[in-house]
C-alpha atoms as an extended CHARMM CRD file, in Angstrom:
* protein
*
       208  EXT
         1         1  MET       CA            -13.8730000000      -22.1020000000      -29.4720000000  PROA      1               0.0000000000
         2         2  GLY       CA            -15.2500000000      -22.0810000000      -26.2340000000  PROA      2               0.0000000000
         3         3  LYS       CA            -17.2800000000      -19.5290000000      -23.7980000000  PROA      3               0.0000000000
         4         4  ALA       CA            -14.9300000000      -18.4610000000      -20.9160000000  PROA      4               0.0000000000
         5         5  GLY       CA            -16.3220000000      -19.4950000000      -17.7560000000  PROA      5               0.0000000000
         6         6  PRO       CA            -16.7760000000      -17.4370000000      -14.9860000000  PROA      6               0.0000000000
         7         7  ALA       CA            -13.1050000000      -17.6310000000      -14.0860000000  PROA      7               0.0000000000
         8         8  GLY       CA            -11.8730000000      -16.7080000000      -16.8590000000  PROA      8               0.0000000000
         9         9  THR       CA            -14.2950000000      -13.4900000000      -17.2010000000  PROA      9               0.0000000000
        10        10  ARG       CA            -13.0610000000      -12.4480000000      -14.3470000000  PROA      10              0.0000000000
        11        11  PHE       CA             -9.5790000000      -12.6720000000      -15.2940000000  PROA      11              0.0000000000
        12        12  ILE       CA            -10.3330000000      -10.4700000000      -18.6950000000  PROA      12              0.0000000000
        13        13  PHE       CA            -12.3010000000       -8.0930000000      -16.8340000000  PROA      13              0.0000000000
        14        14  LEU       CA             -9.4670000000       -7.1370000000      -14.3500000000  PROA      14              0.0000000000
        15        15  LEU       CA             -7.3790000000       -7.0960000000      -17.1720000000  PROA      15              0.0000000000
        16        16  VAL       CA             -9.3430000000       -4.8430000000      -19.0470000000  PROA      16              0.0000000000
        17        17  ILE       CA             -9.3990000000       -2.4020000000      -15.8260000000  PROA      17              0.0000000000
        18        18  VAL       CA             -5.5250000000       -2.5530000000      -15.6630000000  PROA      18              0.0000000000
        19        19  ILE       CA             -4.6530000000       -1.4090000000      -19.3390000000  PROA      19              0.0000000000
        20        20  LEU       CA             -7.3030000000        1.5340000000      -18.4980000000  PROA      20              0.0000000000
        21        21  ALA       CA             -5.7280000000        2.3660000000      -15.5850000000  PROA      21              0.0000000000
        22        22  PHE       CA             -2.3720000000        2.0460000000      -16.6520000000  PROA      22              0.0000000000
        23        23  SER       CA             -3.7510000000        4.6520000000      -19.4490000000  PROA      23              0.0000000000
        24        24  ILE       CA             -4.6620000000        7.0090000000      -17.2360000000  PROA      24              0.0000000000
        25        25  TYR       CA             -1.6820000000        7.3320000000      -14.7800000000  PROA      25              0.0000000000
        26        26  SER       CA              0.8360000000        6.5300000000      -17.4000000000  PROA      26              0.0000000000
        27        27  ARG       CA             -0.2310000000       10.2050000000      -18.5300000000  PROA      27              0.0000000000
        28        28  ALA       CA              1.6600000000       11.2560000000      -15.2370000000  PROA      28              0.0000000000
        29        29  PHE       CA              4.6730000000        9.2850000000      -15.8090000000  PROA      29              0.0000000000
        30        30  ASP       CA              6.2050000000       13.0490000000      -17.5780000000  PROA      30              0.0000000000
        31        31  ASN       CA              4.0890000000       15.1570000000      -15.2500000000  PROA      31              0.0000000000
        32        32  GLY       CA              7.0730000000       16.7060000000      -13.3830000000  PROA      32              0.0000000000
        33        33  PHE       CA              7.4710000000       17.3850000000       -9.4310000000  PROA      33              0.0000000000
        34        34  ARG       CA              4.5130000000       18.9930000000       -7.5880000000  PROA      34              0.0000000000
        35        35  GLN       CA              4.0550000000       21.3130000000       -4.0590000000  PROA      35              0.0000000000
        36        36  ASP       CA              5.2380000000       18.7180000000       -1.7290000000  PROA      36              0.0000000000
        37        37  ASP       CA              7.5110000000       17.1410000000       -3.6850000000  PROA      37              0.0000000000
        38        38  PHE       CA              9.5220000000       20.2880000000       -3.6870000000  PROA      38              0.0000000000
        39        39  ALA       CA             10.0050000000       19.8070000000        0.6490000000  PROA      39              0.0000000000
        40        40  PHE       CA             10.9300000000       16.5110000000        0.6040000000  PROA      40              0.0000000000
        41        41  LEU       CA             13.6490000000       17.2230000000       -2.6580000000  PROA      41              0.0000000000
        42        42  ARG       CA             15.0050000000       19.8110000000       -0.3850000000  PROA      42              0.0000000000
        43        43  HSD       CA             14.7670000000       17.0600000000        3.0630000000  PROA      43              0.0000000000
        44        44  VAL       CA             16.9000000000       14.7110000000        0.8810000000  PROA      44              0.0000000000
        45        45  GLU       CA             19.2930000000       17.4340000000       -0.7920000000  PROA      45              0.0000000000
        46        46  ASN       CA             20.4080000000       18.7420000000        2.3040000000  PROA      46              0.0000000000
        47        47  THR       CA             20.0690000000       16.7050000000        5.1590000000  PROA      47              0.0000000000
        48        48  SER       CA             22.0530000000       13.3760000000        6.5520000000  PROA      48              0.0000000000
        49        49  VAL       CA             19.6470000000        9.9960000000        6.7940000000  PROA      49              0.0000000000
        50        50  LEU       CA             19.3580000000       10.2690000000       10.2200000000  PROA      50              0.0000000000
        51        51  ASP       CA             17.4480000000       13.6210000000       10.5140000000  PROA      51              0.0000000000
        52        52  SER       CA             14.8180000000       11.4380000000        8.6370000000  PROA      52              0.0000000000
        53        53  PHE       CA             14.1280000000       10.2280000000       12.0190000000  PROA      53              0.0000000000
        54        54  LYS       CA             13.7270000000       13.6150000000       13.2420000000  PROA      54              0.0000000000
        55        55  PRO       CA             10.8440000000       16.1770000000       13.2990000000  PROA      55              0.0000000000
        56        56  SER       CA             11.4830000000       18.6810000000       10.5890000000  PROA      56              0.0000000000
        57        57  THR       CA              9.5780000000       22.2240000000       10.7310000000  PROA      57              0.0000000000
        58        58  ASP       CA              9.1990000000       21.5720000000        6.7780000000  PROA      58              0.0000000000
        59        59  PHE       CA              6.8220000000       19.1890000000        7.4650000000  PROA      59              0.0000000000
        60        60  ALA       CA              3.7140000000       18.8980000000        9.3370000000  PROA      60              0.0000000000
        61        61  PHE       CA              3.8070000000       15.0610000000       10.2460000000  PROA      61              0.0000000000
        62        62  TYR       CA              6.0690000000       12.7800000000       11.3660000000  PROA      62              0.0000000000
        63        63  ARG       CA              6.6410000000       10.3130000000        8.6620000000  PROA      63              0.0000000000
        64        64  PRO       CA             10.7290000000        8.7150000000        8.8800000000  PROA      64              0.0000000000
        65        65  GLY       CA             10.0590000000        6.3510000000        6.7370000000  PROA      65              0.0000000000
        66        66  SER       CA              8.2650000000        7.9690000000        4.2800000000  PROA      66              0.0000000000
        67        67  LEU       CA             10.8520000000       10.1730000000        3.8910000000  PROA      67              0.0000000000
        68        68  LEU       CA             13.7460000000        6.9640000000        4.1750000000  PROA      68              0.0000000000
        69        69  LEU       CA             11.8680000000        5.6180000000        1.1980000000  PROA      69              0.0000000000
        70        70  PHE       CA             11.9020000000        9.2990000000       -0.9390000000  PROA      70              0.0000000000
        71        71  ARG       CA             15.6610000000        8.8100000000       -0.5280000000  PROA      71              0.0000000000
        72        72  ALA       CA             16.2610000000        5.7940000000       -1.4940000000  PROA      72              0.0000000000
        73        73  GLU       CA             14.3890000000        6.9900000000       -4.2780000000  PROA      73              0.0000000000
        74        74  HSD       CA             16.1020000000        9.9830000000       -4.8830000000  PROA      74              0.0000000000
        75        75  MET       CA             19.5350000000        8.1630000000       -4.9860000000  PROA      75              0.0000000000
        76        76  LEU       CA             18.0300000000        5.7290000000       -7.9190000000  PROA      76              0.0000000000
        77        77  PHE       CA             15.8120000000        8.4290000000       -9.9410000000  PROA      77              0.0000000000
        78        78  GLY       CA             17.3410000000       11.1380000000       -9.6130000000  PROA      78              0.0000000000
        79        79  GLU       CA             15.3990000000       14.3430000000      -11.0220000000  PROA      79              0.0000000000
        80        80  ASN       CA             13.5450000000       12.0050000000      -12.8000000000  PROA      80              0.0000000000
        81        81  SER       CA             10.3470000000       12.4480000000      -11.9960000000  PROA      81              0.0000000000
        82        82  GLY       CA              8.1910000000       10.0760000000      -14.3910000000  PROA      82              0.0000000000
        83        83  SER       CA             10.4210000000        7.1130000000      -12.4280000000  PROA      83              0.0000000000
        84        84  TYR       CA              8.8360000000        8.3970000000       -9.0100000000  PROA      84              0.0000000000
        85        85  ILE       CA              5.6040000000        7.9540000000      -10.5430000000  PROA      85              0.0000000000
        86        86  ALA       CA              5.9010000000        4.7430000000      -12.4430000000  PROA      86              0.0000000000
        87        87  PHE       CA              7.1360000000        2.9990000000       -9.2170000000  PROA      87              0.0000000000
        88        88  ASN       CA              4.0090000000        4.7670000000       -7.0160000000  PROA      88              0.0000000000
        89        89  PHE       CA              2.0570000000        2.6350000000      -10.0740000000  PROA      89              0.0000000000
        90        90  ILE       CA              3.9190000000       -0.4380000000       -9.4520000000  PROA      90              0.0000000000
        91        91  LEU       CA              3.3400000000        0.0020000000       -6.0550000000  PROA      91              0.0000000000
        92        92  HSD       CA             -0.3920000000        0.7300000000       -6.7550000000  PROA      92              0.0000000000
        93        93  LEU       CA             -0.7820000000       -2.4650000000       -8.3180000000  PROA      93              0.0000000000
        94        94  ILE       CA              0.8960000000       -4.1470000000       -5.4270000000  PROA      94              0.0000000000
        95        95  VAL       CA             -2.4410000000       -2.4580000000       -3.2200000000  PROA      95              0.0000000000
        96        96  SER       CA             -4.9280000000       -3.3250000000       -5.3660000000  PROA      96              0.0000000000
        97        97  VAL       CA             -4.3590000000       -7.0890000000       -5.6930000000  PROA      97              0.0000000000
        98        98  LEU       CA             -3.3590000000       -7.1950000000       -1.6800000000  PROA      98              0.0000000000
        99        99  VAL       CA             -7.2910000000       -5.3700000000       -2.0250000000  PROA      99              0.0000000000
       100       100  LEU       CA             -8.8470000000       -8.0440000000       -4.0140000000  PROA      100             0.0000000000
       101       101  VAL       CA             -7.5310000000      -10.7890000000       -1.5800000000  PROA      101             0.0000000000
       102       102  VAL       CA             -8.2490000000       -9.7080000000        1.2920000000  PROA      102             0.0000000000
       103       103  MET       CA            -12.3020000000       -8.7640000000       -0.1460000000  PROA      103             0.0000000000
       104       104  ARG       CA            -11.3600000000      -12.6380000000       -1.1800000000  PROA      104             0.0000000000
       105       105  ARG       CA            -10.6870000000      -13.7690000000        2.1350000000  PROA      105             0.0000000000
       106       106  LEU       CA            -13.5220000000      -11.6740000000        3.8160000000  PROA      106             0.0000000000
       107       107  GLY       CA            -15.9050000000      -13.8620000000        1.6090000000  PROA      107             0.0000000000
       108       108  LEU       CA            -16.8960000000      -11.3440000000       -0.8390000000  PROA      108             0.0000000000
       109       109  PHE       CA            -18.9170000000      -12.8600000000       -3.6440000000  PROA      109             0.0000000000
       110       110  PRO       CA            -16.5140000000      -12.8170000000       -6.8970000000  PROA      110             0.0000000000
       111       111  GLY       CA            -17.9300000000       -9.7730000000       -8.5520000000  PROA      111             0.0000000000
       112       112  ALA       CA            -17.7490000000       -7.5670000000       -5.8860000000  PROA      112             0.0000000000
       113       113  GLU       CA            -14.2920000000       -8.7150000000       -4.8370000000  PROA      113             0.0000000000
       114       114  ILE       CA            -13.2840000000       -7.6890000000       -8.6030000000  PROA      114             0.0000000000
       115       115  MET       CA            -15.0330000000       -4.4260000000       -9.0990000000  PROA      115             0.0000000000
       116       116  ALA       CA            -14.0160000000       -3.5060000000       -5.3700000000  PROA      116             0.0000000000
       117       117  ALA       CA            -10.0820000000       -4.2080000000       -6.7730000000  PROA      117             0.0000000000
       118       118  GLY       CA            -11.0090000000       -2.4660000000       -9.9360000000  PROA      118             0.0000000000
       119       119  LEU       CA            -12.4470000000        1.1470000000       -8.2480000000  PROA      119             0.0000000000
       120       120  PHE       CA             -9.4120000000        1.3800000000       -6.3330000000  PROA      120             0.0000000000
       121       121  LEU       CA             -7.2260000000        0.5480000000       -9.1660000000  PROA      121             0.0000000000
       122       122  LEU       CA             -8.5060000000        2.9180000000      -11.1910000000  PROA      122             0.0000000000
       123       123  GLY       CA             -7.9070000000        5.5090000000       -8.6060000000  PROA      123             0.0000000000
       124       124  PHE       CA            -11.5040000000        6.4030000000       -7.5140000000  PROA      124             0.0000000000
       125       125  GLY       CA            -10.8580000000        9.3460000000       -5.2470000000  PROA      125             0.0000000000
       126       126  HSD       CA             -7.8240000000       11.1930000000       -3.4390000000  PROA      126             0.0000000000
       127       127  TYR       CA             -6.1600000000        8.0520000000       -3.5420000000  PROA      127             0.0000000000
       128       128  GLY       CA             -5.5240000000        8.1630000000       -7.3650000000  PROA      128             0.0000000000
       129       129  LYS       CA             -3.6920000000       11.7310000000       -6.5780000000  PROA      129             0.0000000000
       130       130  VAL       CA             -1.0860000000        9.3870000000       -4.5010000000  PROA      130             0.0000000000
       131       131  VAL       CA              0.2100000000        7.5660000000       -7.0580000000  PROA      131             0.0000000000
       132       132  MET       CA              0.6890000000       10.9260000000       -9.5120000000  PROA      132             0.0000000000
       133       133  TRP       CA              2.6760000000       12.7440000000       -6.4280000000  PROA      133             0.0000000000
       134       134  ALA       CA              6.3600000000       11.8180000000       -6.3390000000  PROA      134             0.0000000000
       135       135  CYS       CA              6.3860000000       12.0460000000       -2.3060000000  PROA      135             0.0000000000
       136       136  CYS       CA              3.7790000000        9.9390000000       -2.2590000000  PROA      136             0.0000000000
       137       137  SER       CA              5.2550000000        6.5780000000       -2.2970000000  PROA      137             0.0000000000
       138       138  GLY       CA              5.2970000000        6.1190000000        1.3510000000  PROA      138             0.0000000000
       139       139  GLN       CA              2.1030000000        6.9330000000        2.0220000000  PROA      139             0.0000000000
       140       140  LEU       CA              1.0590000000        3.4100000000       -0.7010000000  PROA      140             0.0000000000
       141       141  VAL       CA              3.7450000000        1.5320000000        0.9970000000  PROA      141             0.0000000000
       142       142  SER       CA              1.5800000000        2.6310000000        4.4580000000  PROA      142             0.0000000000
       143       143  VAL       CA             -1.3030000000        1.4070000000        2.5160000000  PROA      143             0.0000000000
       144       144  LEU       CA              0.1630000000       -2.2450000000        1.2900000000  PROA      144             0.0000000000
       145       145  LEU       CA              1.8390000000       -3.0690000000        5.1300000000  PROA      145             0.0000000000
       146       146  SER       CA             -2.3270000000       -2.3180000000        6.4490000000  PROA      146             0.0000000000
       147       147  LEU       CA             -3.3520000000       -4.6370000000        4.5090000000  PROA      147             0.0000000000
       148       148  ALA       CA             -0.6400000000       -7.0790000000        4.4510000000  PROA      148             0.0000000000
       149       149  GLY       CA             -0.8760000000       -6.5240000000        8.4310000000  PROA      149             0.0000000000
       150       150  ILE       CA             -4.8010000000       -7.1390000000        8.2100000000  PROA      150             0.0000000000
       151       151  LEU       CA             -4.8980000000      -10.3090000000        5.6330000000  PROA      151             0.0000000000
       152       152  ILE       CA             -2.3020000000      -11.8690000000        7.7990000000  PROA      152             0.0000000000
       153       153  SER       CA             -4.7890000000      -10.8100000000       11.0560000000  PROA      153             0.0000000000
       154       154  LEU       CA             -8.0570000000      -13.2650000000        8.5960000000  PROA      154             0.0000000000
       155       155  ARG       CA             -5.0820000000      -16.0810000000        8.0780000000  PROA      155             0.0000000000
       156       156  TRP       CA             -4.1030000000      -15.9470000000       12.1880000000  PROA      156             0.0000000000
       157       157  ALA       CA             -7.9090000000      -15.8410000000       12.7380000000  PROA      157             0.0000000000
       158       158  GLY       CA             -8.7630000000      -18.5760000000       10.9970000000  PROA      158             0.0000000000
       159       159  ARG       CA             -5.5030000000      -20.5810000000       12.5500000000  PROA      159             0.0000000000
       160       160  VAL       CA             -6.8990000000      -19.9190000000       16.3640000000  PROA      160             0.0000000000
       161       161  GLU       CA             -9.5190000000      -21.9220000000       16.0930000000  PROA      161             0.0000000000
       162       162  ASP       CA             -7.9740000000      -25.1580000000       14.5420000000  PROA      162             0.0000000000
       163       163  VAL       CA             -4.4040000000      -25.2200000000       16.6280000000  PROA      163             0.0000000000
       164       164  ASP       CA             -3.4810000000      -28.3030000000       17.7620000000  PROA      164             0.0000000000
       165       165  GLY       CA             -0.7720000000      -29.0370000000       20.1630000000  PROA      165             0.0000000000
       166       166  LYS       CA              1.8040000000      -25.9150000000       21.8390000000  PROA      166             0.0000000000
       167       167  ALA       CA              3.6400000000      -25.8810000000       18.1460000000  PROA      167             0.0000000000
       168       168  GLY       CA              0.1460000000      -24.6910000000       16.0150000000  PROA      168             0.0000000000
       169       169  ARG       CA              0.0470000000      -22.4830000000       19.3330000000  PROA      169             0.0000000000
       170       170  ASN       CA              3.4710000000      -21.3010000000       18.6950000000  PROA      170             0.0000000000
       171       171  ARG       CA              3.4040000000      -20.5630000000       14.9220000000  PROA      171             0.0000000000
       172       172  ASP       CA              0.3560000000      -18.5790000000       15.3790000000  PROA      172             0.0000000000
       173       173  ARG       CA              1.7460000000      -16.2450000000       18.2040000000  PROA      173             0.0000000000
       174       174  TYR       CA              3.7880000000      -15.3910000000       14.8820000000  PROA      174             0.0000000000
       175       175  LEU       CA              1.2310000000      -14.5920000000       13.2240000000  PROA      175             0.0000000000
       176       176  PHE       CA             -0.1520000000      -12.1610000000       15.0410000000  PROA      176             0.0000000000
       177       177  VAL       CA              3.6890000000      -10.9880000000       15.9890000000  PROA      177             0.0000000000
       178       178  ALA       CA              3.9510000000      -10.7070000000       12.3580000000  PROA      178             0.0000000000
       179       179  ALA       CA              0.8040000000       -8.9700000000       11.8320000000  PROA      179             0.0000000000
       180       180  MET       CA              1.2030000000       -6.1900000000       14.7180000000  PROA      180             0.0000000000
       181       181  LEU       CA              4.8070000000       -5.2720000000       13.6430000000  PROA      181             0.0000000000
       182       182  LEU       CA              3.2850000000       -4.6910000000       10.0330000000  PROA      182             0.0000000000
       183       183  MET       CA              0.7030000000       -2.4160000000       11.3630000000  PROA      183             0.0000000000
       184       184  THR       CA              3.0890000000       -0.9460000000       13.0410000000  PROA      184             0.0000000000
       185       185  SER       CA              5.5110000000       -0.2620000000       10.3830000000  PROA      185             0.0000000000
       186       186  ALA       CA              2.8150000000        1.5460000000        8.2050000000  PROA      186             0.0000000000
       187       187  ILE       CA              2.3260000000        4.4980000000       11.0570000000  PROA      187             0.0000000000
       188       188  LEU       CA              5.9620000000        5.2610000000       10.3910000000  PROA      188             0.0000000000
       189       189  PHE       CA              4.8010000000        6.2100000000        6.6490000000  PROA      189             0.0000000000
       190       190  HSD       CA              1.9670000000        7.5940000000        6.8700000000  PROA      190             0.0000000000
       191       191  GLU       CA             -0.2930000000        8.7320000000       10.1630000000  PROA      191             0.0000000000
       192       192  SER       CA             -3.4610000000        7.3870000000        8.6790000000  PROA      192             0.0000000000
       193       193  ALA       CA             -2.5940000000        3.5920000000        9.2590000000  PROA      193             0.0000000000
       194       194  ILE       CA             -2.9460000000        4.5870000000       13.5270000000  PROA      194             0.0000000000
       195       195  VAL       CA             -6.4710000000        3.4410000000       12.3810000000  PROA      195             0.0000000000
       196       196  THR       CA             -5.7340000000       -0.2000000000       11.0160000000  PROA      196             0.0000000000
       197       197  PRO       CA             -6.0750000000       -2.5930000000       14.0410000000  PROA      197             0.0000000000
       198       198  VAL       CA             -9.0500000000       -1.5840000000       14.0840000000  PROA      198             0.0000000000
       199       199  VAL       CA            -10.3100000000       -2.2660000000       10.3610000000  PROA      199             0.0000000000
       200       200  ALA       CA             -8.2700000000       -5.3220000000       11.4130000000  PROA      200             0.0000000000
       201       201  ALA       CA            -10.3220000000       -6.5370000000       14.3340000000  PROA      201             0.0000000000
       202       202  VAL       CA            -13.3700000000       -5.8110000000       12.9970000000  PROA      202             0.0000000000
       203       203  ALA       CA            -12.2010000000       -7.5860000000        9.6750000000  PROA      203             0.0000000000
       204       204  VAL       CA            -11.4000000000      -10.7900000000       11.9340000000  PROA      204             0.0000000000
       205       205  MET       CA            -14.7170000000      -10.3780000000       13.7650000000  PROA      205             0.0000000000
       206       206  ALA       CA            -16.8490000000      -10.3810000000       10.3410000000  PROA      206             0.0000000000
       207       207  VAL       CA            -15.3950000000      -13.9470000000        9.2770000000  PROA      207             0.0000000000
       208       208  ARG       CA            -15.0810000000      -15.2830000000       12.4210000000  PROA      208             0.0000000000
């Protein structure tokens, strides 16, 4: 049996990290609701959909996207806290894949991009706690939208220099608008996404 090539080795390494991450986060599937979760539960149980768009004294922030998302989850999962955490873990996996793709787009060598995505997947720092709180799905979506916006920005930057004709320029405008919409939408889920356009600009300058 032949040895695995570099690509196969990276895949095996990433698979091991995914399994390890699942073993870590699966312990939280029966963790119950915690702290801010109860504020979100009271909101969705005692208010209307339109109230999610209004500033509230119950929260020290304005995140209508997060409240609407949690409302949709509550309709699906009810009081089953484990389902919220499992949904967060799925979002976490998607975000980690986007981290890998963005790192690759930035030109990092294979070992570095796998390491970056792997550390992110394992939840080093505060981000790991976000997966384990039911109400934090909005923050995960905010990161997802931000990374998608950055990725499309990088795609746009790569195409701008190769534009040929009006049709090409129009397609590039669509990419730019799509990136801006994604990054703007991310702010509705978590206010930290306000820095995403700056990060995207730095990333674009790094690859040009």
